[in-house]
Coordinates of C-alpha atoms and ligand atoms in Angstrom, one line a residue:
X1 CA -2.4 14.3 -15.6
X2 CA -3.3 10.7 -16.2
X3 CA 0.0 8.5 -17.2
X4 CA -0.6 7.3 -20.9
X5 CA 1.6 3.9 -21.6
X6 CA 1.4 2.3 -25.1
X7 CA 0.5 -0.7 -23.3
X8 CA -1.9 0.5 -20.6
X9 CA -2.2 -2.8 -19.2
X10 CA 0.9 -2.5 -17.2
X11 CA -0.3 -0.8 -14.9
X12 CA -2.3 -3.4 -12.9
X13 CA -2.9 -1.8 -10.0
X14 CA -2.9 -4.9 -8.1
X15 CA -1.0 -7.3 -6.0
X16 CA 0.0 -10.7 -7.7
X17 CA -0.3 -13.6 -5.7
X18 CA -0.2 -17.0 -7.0
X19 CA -1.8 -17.1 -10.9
X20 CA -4.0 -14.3 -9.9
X21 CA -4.0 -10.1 -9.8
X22 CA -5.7 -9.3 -6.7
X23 CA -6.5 -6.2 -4.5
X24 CA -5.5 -6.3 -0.9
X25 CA -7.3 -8.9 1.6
X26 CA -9.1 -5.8 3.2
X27 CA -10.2 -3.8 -0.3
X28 CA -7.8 -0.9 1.4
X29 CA -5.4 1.5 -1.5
X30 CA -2.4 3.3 -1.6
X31 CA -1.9 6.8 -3.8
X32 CA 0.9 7.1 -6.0
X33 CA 1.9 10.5 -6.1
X34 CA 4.1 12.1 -8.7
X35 CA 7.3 13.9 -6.8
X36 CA 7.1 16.8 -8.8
X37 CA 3.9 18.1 -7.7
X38 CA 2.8 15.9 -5.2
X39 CA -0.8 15.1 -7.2
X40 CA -1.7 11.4 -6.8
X41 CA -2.4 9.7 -10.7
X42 CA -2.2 5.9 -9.8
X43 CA -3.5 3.4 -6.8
X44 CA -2.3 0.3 -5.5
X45 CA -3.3 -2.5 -2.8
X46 CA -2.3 -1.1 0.4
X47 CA -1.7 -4.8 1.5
X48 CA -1.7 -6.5 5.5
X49 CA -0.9 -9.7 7.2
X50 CA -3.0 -11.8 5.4
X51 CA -1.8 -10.4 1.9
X52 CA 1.5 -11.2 2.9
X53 CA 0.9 -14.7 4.4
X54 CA -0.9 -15.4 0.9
X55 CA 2.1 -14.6 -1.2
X56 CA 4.2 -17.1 1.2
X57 CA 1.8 -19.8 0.3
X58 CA 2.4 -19.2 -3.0
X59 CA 6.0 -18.8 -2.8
X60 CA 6.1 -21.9 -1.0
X61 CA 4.0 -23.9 -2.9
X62 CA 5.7 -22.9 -6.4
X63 CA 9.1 -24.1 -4.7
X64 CA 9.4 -27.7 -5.4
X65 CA 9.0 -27.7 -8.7
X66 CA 10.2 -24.2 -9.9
X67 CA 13.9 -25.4 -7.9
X68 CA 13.7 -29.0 -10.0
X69 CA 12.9 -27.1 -13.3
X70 CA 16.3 -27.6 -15.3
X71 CA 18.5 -24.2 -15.1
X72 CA 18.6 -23.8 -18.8
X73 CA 14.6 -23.9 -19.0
X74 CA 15.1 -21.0 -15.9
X75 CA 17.4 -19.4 -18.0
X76 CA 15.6 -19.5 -21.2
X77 CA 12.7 -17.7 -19.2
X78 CA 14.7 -15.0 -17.7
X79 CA 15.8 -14.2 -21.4
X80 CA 12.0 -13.6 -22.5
X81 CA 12.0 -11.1 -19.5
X82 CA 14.6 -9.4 -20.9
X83 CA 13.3 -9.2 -24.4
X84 CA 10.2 -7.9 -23.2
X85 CA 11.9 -5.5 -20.4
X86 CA 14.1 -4.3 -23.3
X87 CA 11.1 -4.4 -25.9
X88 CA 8.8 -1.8 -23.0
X89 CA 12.0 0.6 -22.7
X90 CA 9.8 3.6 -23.0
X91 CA 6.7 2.4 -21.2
X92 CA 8.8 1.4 -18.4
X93 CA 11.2 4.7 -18.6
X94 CA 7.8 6.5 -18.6
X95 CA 6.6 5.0 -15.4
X96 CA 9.6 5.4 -13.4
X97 CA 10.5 9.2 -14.4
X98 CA 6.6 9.7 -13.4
X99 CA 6.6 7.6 -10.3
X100 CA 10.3 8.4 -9.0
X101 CA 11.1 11.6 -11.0
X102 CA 14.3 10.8 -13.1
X103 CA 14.7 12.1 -16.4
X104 CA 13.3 10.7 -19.2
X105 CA 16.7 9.0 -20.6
X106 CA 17.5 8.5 -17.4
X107 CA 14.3 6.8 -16.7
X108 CA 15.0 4.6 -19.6
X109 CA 18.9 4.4 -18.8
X110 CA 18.1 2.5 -15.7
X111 CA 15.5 0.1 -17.7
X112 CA 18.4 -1.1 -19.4
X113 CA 20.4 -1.2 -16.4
X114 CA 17.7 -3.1 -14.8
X115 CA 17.7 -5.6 -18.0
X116 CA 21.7 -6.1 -17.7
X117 CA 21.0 -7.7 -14.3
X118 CA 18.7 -10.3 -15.9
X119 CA 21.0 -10.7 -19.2
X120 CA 24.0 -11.8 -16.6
X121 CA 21.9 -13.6 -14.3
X122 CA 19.8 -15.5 -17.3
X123 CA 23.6 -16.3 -18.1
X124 CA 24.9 -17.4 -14.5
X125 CA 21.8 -19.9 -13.9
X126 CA 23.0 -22.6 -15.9
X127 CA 26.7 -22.1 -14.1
X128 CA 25.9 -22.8 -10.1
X129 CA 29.0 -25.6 -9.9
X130 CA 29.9 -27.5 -7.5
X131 CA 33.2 -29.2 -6.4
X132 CA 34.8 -32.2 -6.6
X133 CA 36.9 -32.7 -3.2
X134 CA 40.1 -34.7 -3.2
X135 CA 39.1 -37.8 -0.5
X136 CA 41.3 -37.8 3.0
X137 CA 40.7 -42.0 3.0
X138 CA 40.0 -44.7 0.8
X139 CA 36.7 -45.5 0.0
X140 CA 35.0 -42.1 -0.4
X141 CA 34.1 -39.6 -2.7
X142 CA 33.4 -36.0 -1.5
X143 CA 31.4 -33.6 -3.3
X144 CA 29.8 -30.0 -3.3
X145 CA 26.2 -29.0 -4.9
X146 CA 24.3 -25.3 -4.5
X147 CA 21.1 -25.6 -4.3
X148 CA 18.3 -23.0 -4.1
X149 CA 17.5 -21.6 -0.4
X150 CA 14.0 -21.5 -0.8
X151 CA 11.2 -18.5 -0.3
X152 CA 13.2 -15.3 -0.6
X153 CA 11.3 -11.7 0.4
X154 CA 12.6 -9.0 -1.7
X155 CA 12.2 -5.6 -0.2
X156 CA 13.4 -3.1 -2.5
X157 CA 13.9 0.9 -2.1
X158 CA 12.2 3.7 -4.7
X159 CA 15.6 5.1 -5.9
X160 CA 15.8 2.5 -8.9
X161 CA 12.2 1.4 -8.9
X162 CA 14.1 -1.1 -11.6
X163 CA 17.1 -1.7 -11.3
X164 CA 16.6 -2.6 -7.7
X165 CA 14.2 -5.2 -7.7
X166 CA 15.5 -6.9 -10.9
X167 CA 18.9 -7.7 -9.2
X168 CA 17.4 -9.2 -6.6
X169 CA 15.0 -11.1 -8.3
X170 CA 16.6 -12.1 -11.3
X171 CA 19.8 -14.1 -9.1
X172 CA 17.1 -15.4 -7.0
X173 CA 14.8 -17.1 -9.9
X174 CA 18.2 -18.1 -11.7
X175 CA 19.3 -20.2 -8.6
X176 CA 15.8 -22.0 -8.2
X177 CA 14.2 -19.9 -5.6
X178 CA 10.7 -18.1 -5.6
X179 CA 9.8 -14.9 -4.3
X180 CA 7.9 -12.8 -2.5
X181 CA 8.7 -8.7 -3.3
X182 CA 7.4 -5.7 -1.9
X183 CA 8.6 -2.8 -3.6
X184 CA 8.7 0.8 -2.0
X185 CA 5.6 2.9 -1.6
X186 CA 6.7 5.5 -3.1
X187 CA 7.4 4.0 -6.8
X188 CA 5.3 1.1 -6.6
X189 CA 4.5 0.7 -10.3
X190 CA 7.4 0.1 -12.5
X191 CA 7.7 -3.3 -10.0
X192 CA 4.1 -4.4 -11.0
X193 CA 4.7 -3.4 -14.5
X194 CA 8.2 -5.7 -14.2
X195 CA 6.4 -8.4 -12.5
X196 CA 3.5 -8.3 -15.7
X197 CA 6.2 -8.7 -18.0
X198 CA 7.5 -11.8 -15.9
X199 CA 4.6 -13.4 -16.4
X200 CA 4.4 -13.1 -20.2
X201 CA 8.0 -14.8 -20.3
X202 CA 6.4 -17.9 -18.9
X203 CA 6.7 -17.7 -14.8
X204 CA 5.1 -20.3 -13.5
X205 CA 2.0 -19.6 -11.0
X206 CA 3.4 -18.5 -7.5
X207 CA 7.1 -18.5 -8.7
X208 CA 7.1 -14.9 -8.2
X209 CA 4.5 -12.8 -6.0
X210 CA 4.6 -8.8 -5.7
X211 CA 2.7 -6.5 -3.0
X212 CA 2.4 -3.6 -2.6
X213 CA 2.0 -1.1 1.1
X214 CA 2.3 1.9 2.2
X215 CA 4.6 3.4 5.1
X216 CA 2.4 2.6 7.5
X217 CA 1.5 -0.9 6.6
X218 CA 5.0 -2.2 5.7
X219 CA 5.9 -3.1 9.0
X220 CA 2.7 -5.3 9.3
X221 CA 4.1 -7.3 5.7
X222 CA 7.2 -7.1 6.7
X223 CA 7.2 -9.1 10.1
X224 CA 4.8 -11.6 9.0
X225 CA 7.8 -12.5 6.3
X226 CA 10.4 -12.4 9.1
X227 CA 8.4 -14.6 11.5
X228 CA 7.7 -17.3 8.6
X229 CA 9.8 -19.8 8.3
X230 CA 9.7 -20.8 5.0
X231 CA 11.1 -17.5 4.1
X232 CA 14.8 -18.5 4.4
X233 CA 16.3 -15.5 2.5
X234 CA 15.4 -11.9 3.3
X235 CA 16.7 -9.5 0.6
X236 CA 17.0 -5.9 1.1
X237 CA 18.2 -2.3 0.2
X238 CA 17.4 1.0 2.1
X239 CA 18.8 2.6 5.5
X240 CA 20.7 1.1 7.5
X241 CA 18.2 1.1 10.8
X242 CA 16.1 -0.5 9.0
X243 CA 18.4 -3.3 7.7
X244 CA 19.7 -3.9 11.6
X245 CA 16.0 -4.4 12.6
X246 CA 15.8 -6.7 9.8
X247 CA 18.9 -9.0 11.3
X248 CA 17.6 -8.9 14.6
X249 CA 13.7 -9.5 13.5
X250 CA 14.9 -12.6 11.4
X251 CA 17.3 -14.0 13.9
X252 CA 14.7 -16.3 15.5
X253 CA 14.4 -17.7 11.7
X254 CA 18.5 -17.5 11.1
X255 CA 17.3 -16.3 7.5
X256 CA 20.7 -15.9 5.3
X257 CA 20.0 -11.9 4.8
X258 CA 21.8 -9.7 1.6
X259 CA 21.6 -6.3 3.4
X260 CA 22.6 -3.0 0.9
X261 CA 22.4 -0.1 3.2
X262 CA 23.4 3.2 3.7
X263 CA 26.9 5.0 2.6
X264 CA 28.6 7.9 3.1
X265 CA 30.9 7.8 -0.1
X266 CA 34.1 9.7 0.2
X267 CA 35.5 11.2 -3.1
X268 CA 39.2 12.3 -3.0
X269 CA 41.3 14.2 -4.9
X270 CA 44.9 14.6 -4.7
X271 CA 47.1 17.4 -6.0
X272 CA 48.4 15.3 -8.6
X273 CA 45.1 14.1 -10.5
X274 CA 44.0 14.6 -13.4
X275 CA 41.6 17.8 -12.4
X276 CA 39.2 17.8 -15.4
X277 CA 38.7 14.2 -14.9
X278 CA 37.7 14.8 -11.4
X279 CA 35.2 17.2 -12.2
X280 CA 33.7 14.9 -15.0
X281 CA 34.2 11.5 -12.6
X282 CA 32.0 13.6 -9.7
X283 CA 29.7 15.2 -11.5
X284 CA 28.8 11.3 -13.0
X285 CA 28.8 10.0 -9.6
X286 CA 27.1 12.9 -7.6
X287 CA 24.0 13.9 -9.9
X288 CA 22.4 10.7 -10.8
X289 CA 19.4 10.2 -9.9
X290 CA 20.0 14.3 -8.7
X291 CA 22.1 12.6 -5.8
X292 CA 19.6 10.2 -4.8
X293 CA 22.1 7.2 -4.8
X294 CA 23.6 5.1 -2.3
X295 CA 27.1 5.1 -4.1
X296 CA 26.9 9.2 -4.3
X297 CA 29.9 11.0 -3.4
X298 CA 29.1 12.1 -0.1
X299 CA 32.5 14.2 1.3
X300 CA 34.5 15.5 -1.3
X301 CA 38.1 16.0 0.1
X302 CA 40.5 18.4 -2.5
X303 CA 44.0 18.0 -1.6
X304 CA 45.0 21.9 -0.7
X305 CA 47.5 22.6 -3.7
X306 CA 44.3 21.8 -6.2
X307 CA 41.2 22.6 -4.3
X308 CA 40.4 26.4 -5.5
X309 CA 41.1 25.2 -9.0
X310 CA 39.0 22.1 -8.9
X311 CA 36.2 24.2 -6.7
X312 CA 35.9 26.7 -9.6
X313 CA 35.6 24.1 -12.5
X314 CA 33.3 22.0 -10.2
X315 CA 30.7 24.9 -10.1
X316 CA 31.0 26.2 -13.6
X317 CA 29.5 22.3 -14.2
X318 CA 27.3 22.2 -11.3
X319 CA 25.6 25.6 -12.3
X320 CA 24.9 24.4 -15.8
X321 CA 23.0 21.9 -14.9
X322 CA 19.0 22.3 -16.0
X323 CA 16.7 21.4 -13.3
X324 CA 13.2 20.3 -14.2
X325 CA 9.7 18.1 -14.7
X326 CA 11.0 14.7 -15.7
X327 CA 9.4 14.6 -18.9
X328 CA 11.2 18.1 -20.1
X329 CA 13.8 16.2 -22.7
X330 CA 16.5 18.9 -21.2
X331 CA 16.0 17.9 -17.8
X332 CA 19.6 16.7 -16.5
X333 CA 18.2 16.9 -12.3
X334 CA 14.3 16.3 -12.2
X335 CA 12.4 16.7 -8.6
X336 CA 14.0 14.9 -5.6
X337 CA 11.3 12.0 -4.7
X338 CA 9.3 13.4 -1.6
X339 CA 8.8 16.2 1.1
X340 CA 11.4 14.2 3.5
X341 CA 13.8 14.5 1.2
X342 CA 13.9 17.9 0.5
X343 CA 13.4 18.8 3.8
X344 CA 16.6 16.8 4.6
X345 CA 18.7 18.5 2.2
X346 CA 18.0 22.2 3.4
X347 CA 18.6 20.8 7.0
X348 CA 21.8 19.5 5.5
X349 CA 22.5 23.1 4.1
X350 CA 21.5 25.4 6.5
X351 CA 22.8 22.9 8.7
X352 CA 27.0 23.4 6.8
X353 CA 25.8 27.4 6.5
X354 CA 25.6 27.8 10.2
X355 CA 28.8 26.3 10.7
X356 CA 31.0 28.2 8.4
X357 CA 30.1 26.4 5.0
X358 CA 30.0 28.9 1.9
X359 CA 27.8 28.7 -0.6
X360 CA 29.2 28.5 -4.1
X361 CA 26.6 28.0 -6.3
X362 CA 23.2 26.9 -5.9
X363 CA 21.9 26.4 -1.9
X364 CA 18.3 26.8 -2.5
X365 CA 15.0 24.6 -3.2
X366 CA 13.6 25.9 -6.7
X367 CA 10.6 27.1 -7.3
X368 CA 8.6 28.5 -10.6
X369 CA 7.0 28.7 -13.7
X370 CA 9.0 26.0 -15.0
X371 CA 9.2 24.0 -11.5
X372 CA 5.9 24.5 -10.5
X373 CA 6.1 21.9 -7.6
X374 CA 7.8 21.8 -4.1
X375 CA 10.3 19.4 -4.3
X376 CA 13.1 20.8 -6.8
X377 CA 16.7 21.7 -5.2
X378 CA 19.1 23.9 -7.4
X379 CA 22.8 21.7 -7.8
X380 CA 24.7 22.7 -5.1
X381 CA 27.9 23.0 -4.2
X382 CA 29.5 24.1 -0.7
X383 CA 33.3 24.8 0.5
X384 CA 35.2 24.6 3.8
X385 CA 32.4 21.5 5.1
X386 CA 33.8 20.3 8.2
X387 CA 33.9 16.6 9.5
X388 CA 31.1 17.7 12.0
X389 CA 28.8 18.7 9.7
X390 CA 25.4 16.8 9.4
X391 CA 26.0 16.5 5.6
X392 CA 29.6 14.8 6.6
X393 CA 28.2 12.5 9.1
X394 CA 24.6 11.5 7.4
X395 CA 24.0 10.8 3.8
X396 CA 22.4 14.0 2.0
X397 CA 20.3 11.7 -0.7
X398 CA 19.8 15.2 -2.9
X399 CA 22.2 17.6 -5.3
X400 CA 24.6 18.9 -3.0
X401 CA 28.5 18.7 -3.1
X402 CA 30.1 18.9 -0.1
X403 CA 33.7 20.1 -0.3
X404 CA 36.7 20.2 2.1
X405 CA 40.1 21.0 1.8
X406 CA 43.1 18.3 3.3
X407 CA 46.7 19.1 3.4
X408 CA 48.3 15.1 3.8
X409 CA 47.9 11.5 2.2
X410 CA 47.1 10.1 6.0
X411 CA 44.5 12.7 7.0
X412 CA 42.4 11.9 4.5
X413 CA 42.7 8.4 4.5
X414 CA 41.8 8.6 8.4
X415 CA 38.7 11.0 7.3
X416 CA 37.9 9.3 4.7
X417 CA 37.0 5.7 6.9
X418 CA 36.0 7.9 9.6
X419 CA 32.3 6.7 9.1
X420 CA 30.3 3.7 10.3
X421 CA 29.6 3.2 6.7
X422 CA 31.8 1.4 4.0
X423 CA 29.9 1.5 0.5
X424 CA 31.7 3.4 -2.1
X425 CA 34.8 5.7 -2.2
X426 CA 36.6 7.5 -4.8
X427 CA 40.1 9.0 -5.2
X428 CA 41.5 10.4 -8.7
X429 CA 45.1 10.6 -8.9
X430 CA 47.9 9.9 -11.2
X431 CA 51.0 8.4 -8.9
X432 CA 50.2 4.8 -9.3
X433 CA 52.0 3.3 -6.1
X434 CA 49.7 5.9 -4.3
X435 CA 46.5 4.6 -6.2
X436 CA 47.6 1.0 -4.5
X437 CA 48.1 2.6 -1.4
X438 CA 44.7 4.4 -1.3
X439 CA 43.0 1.6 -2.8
X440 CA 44.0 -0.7 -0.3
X441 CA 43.2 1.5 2.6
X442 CA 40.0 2.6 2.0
X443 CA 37.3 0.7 4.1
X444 CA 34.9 0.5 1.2
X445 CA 33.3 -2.5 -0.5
X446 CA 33.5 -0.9 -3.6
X447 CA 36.0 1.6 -4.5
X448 CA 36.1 3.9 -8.0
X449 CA 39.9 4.9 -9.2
X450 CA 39.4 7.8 -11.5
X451 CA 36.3 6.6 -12.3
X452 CA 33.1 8.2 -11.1
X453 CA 30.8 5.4 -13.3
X454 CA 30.7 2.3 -11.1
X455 CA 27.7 0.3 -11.9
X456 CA 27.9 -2.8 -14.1
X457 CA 26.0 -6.2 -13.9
X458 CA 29.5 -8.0 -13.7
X459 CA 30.8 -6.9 -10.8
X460 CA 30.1 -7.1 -7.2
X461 CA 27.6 -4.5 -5.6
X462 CA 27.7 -4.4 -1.6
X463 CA 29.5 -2.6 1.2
X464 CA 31.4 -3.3 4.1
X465 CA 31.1 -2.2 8.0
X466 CA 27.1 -0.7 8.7
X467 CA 26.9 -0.6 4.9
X468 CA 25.6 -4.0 5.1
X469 CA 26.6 -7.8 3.3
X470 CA 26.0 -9.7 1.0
X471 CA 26.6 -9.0 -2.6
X472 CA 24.6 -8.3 -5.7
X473 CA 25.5 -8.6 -9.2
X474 CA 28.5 -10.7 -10.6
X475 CA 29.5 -14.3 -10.1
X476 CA 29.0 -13.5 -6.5
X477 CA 25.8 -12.4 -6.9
X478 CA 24.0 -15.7 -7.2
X479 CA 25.8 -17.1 -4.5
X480 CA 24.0 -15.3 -1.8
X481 CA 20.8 -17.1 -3.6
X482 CA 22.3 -20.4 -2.8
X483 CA 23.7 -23.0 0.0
X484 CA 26.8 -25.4 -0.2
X485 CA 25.4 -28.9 0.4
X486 CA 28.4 -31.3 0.8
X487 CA 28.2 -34.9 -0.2
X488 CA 30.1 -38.0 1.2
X489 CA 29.6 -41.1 0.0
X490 CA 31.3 -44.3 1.2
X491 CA 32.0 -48.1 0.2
X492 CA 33.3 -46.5 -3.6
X493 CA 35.9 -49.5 -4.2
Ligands
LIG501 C1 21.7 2.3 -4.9 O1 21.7 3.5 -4.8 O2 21.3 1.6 -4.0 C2 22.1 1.6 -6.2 C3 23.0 2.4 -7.0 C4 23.6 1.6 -8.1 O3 23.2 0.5 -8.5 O4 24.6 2.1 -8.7

């Protein structure tokens, strides 16, 4: 089925590079598939080397005079994207449920989400201070100024085909630098559409440059980015192999690198939390997106005196929820984005099952009348997951609650940062000098107390340990955009 947009025009099709919508250097395309059946209803430039040098020219050319623009004239253009995100809400909640396979509101839940990153960063730009600095001798005057770094490459993952790209590109064009983006293959278009919309705020030519490639041709985009060095900034959010070949492939560059990578989020619950809440905080945290998040609850640990109660609310909830097409208005769980992932998942499962997981509801891909395509997973939860287990040790990405049962305060804390990875964690309980305690153990650059909802423009994004650095959102956020230059200047009598 064609996608129908009330304003078909964003849907380009086409790189931008510079002032001008092009198809890749070599004429070759890339399908667009939609996840829930797998049938391809868009194409985009399935861009090289010389696609990606191009949008560094630009980039680089645009610099001087996009960083010597006055911030409030940035600003002022990063609030026309916003009215214009925020006027397409349903064009672009259209495209990503089609392209990525959330839920309609959902689709348009993340638009606005998306559009909260530019509304704080169109507000940061015209705050990038710097300091005054007492003097250590007569005579001098020391100072601080941030200034733009210069060409950043955005790389951005298909998860939150919006959300993604506009907090990195929105901190980036707020502190004076230009970009080059390449979204992900699989949910190229609601970037292009994004991009579009920049434009009609009033971006300057070559201020910000989008291509798109497939898996295959990535790498070839990718390095030519890393080599250059007028990219000083390499942006990025996906797995964590992919972010450590980053750091080493830009080393010979020393790019300044924001790296978002993989978690493994641990969600606790002790004997004396609020129950209910639990059940409500993890089913917010586990099934959006249908699990597809970095920041989902990965190992669910249920202290032993609550765990059969809490396993028997969890799965009233969990088998309640409707799975379907995206654009079914009752859909809460819509297809998961690709055969990888799916396949994942039932490795994952069969994977817990062969160990001595149960099964307490759901366990199974989906497939009917209703579902007619390959890639839908009934909600799942399983009990008595051990630390072993592939879902303990690997991220799932997909609809599946993994549940084990811990007797002390000590053993969970040790199982909980038992993981390379330090993104998210959660814990619900109601003793608050054990919420400090937790809180401060946890290795976890983000931690939820009895609060599955996390996400918010104003506060810092990023993980700690193979989770990656660097962080997005908040007054942080537009740090990692910028460098310290300090200032000394003499003979002040
Ligand atoms: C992610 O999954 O990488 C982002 C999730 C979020 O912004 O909450």
């Amino acid at each position: 089925m064609p996608l129908t947009l009330a304003r078909q025009d964003l849907l380009p099709g086409l790189n931008l590079i510079g002032k001008h919508w092009v198809p890749a250097a070599s004429g070759a395309t890339l399908d667009v598939s939609d996840p829930a059946t797998d049938t391809v209803f868009a194409q985009v430039p399935d861009s090289g080397a010389d696609d990606a040098r191009a949008a560094v020219d630009a980039a680089s050319a645009a610099f001087p005079a996009w960083r010597k623009l006055p911030s409030r004239d940035r600003a002022q253009i990063l609030k026309k994207w916003l009215a214009l995100i925020t006027e397409h809400v349903d064009d672009l909640g259209r495209l990503i449920s089609r392209e990525q396979g959330k839920p309609l509101a959902e689709g348009k839940g993340e638009v606005m989400y998306a559009a909260s990153y530019v509304e704080w960063f169109s507000e940061e730009a015209v705050r990038t201070y710097g300091d005054m600095i007492p003097e250590p001798a007569m005579g001098r005057k020391l100072m601080t100024v941030k200034e733009p770094v210069g060409v950043v490459a955005a790389i951005t993952p298909w998860n939150f085909p919006a959300a993604m790209i506009a907090r990195k590109i929105a901190p980036a064009l707020a502190a004076g630098c230009t970009v080059v983006a390449k979204p992900a293959e699989d949910t190229p278009l609601t970037s292009l559409a994004l991009v579009k919309l920049a434009r009609e705020a009033g971006l300057p030519d070559g201020v910000l440059n989008i291509v798109t490639a497939s898996r295959a041709k990535t790498p070839e985009v990718v390095d030519v980015w890393l080599a250059d060095k007028r990219v000083r900034k390499v942006t990025f959010t996906g797995s964590t192999a992919v972010g450590k070949h980053l750091a080493r492939a830009s080393a010979d560059t020393l790019k300044k690198l924001s790296l978002e990578l993989g978690g493994n989020a641990p969600f606790i619950v002790f004997d004396d939390a609020d129950i209910d809440a639990a059940v409500d905080g993890l089913m917010v945290a586990k099934f959006r997106n249908g699990g597809q998040t970095c920041v989902s609850p990965n190992r669910v640990f249920v202290q032993s005196g609550v765990h059969a109660a809490f396993v028997e609310k969890l799965a009233a909830k969990v088998g309640a929820l409707k799975v379907g097409p995206a654009t079914d208005s009752t859909s809460q769980i819509g297809p998961m984005i690709n055969s990888r992932a799916i396949d994942k998942i039932e490795a994952h499962v069969k994977d817990a099952l062969a160990g001595g997981a149960k099964v307490v509801v759901g366990g199974a891909r989906i497939r009917d009348s209703e579902r007619d395509g390959p890639h839908y997973y009934a909600p799942t939860v399983l009990d008595g997951v051990t630390t072993t287990m592939a879902c303990s040790c690997e991220e799932t990405f997909g609809p599946v609650v993994a549940v084990s049962s811990f007797d002390t305060e000590a053993q969970v804390i040790a199982n909980a940062n038992d993981t390379p990875y330090g993104l998210a964690a959660y814990f619900y309980s109601t003793d608050i000098r054990r919420v400090w305690r937790v809180a401060d153990a946890l290795e976890s650059g983000i931690v939820g107390i009895n609060e599955g909802a996390l996400a918010a423009a104003s506060a810092p994004f990023g993980g700690v340990k193979e989770s990656g650095y660097g962080r997005e959102g908040s007054r942080y956020g537009l740090d990692d955009y910028m460098h310290v230059k300090y200032l000394c200047q003499g003979q002040v009598i």
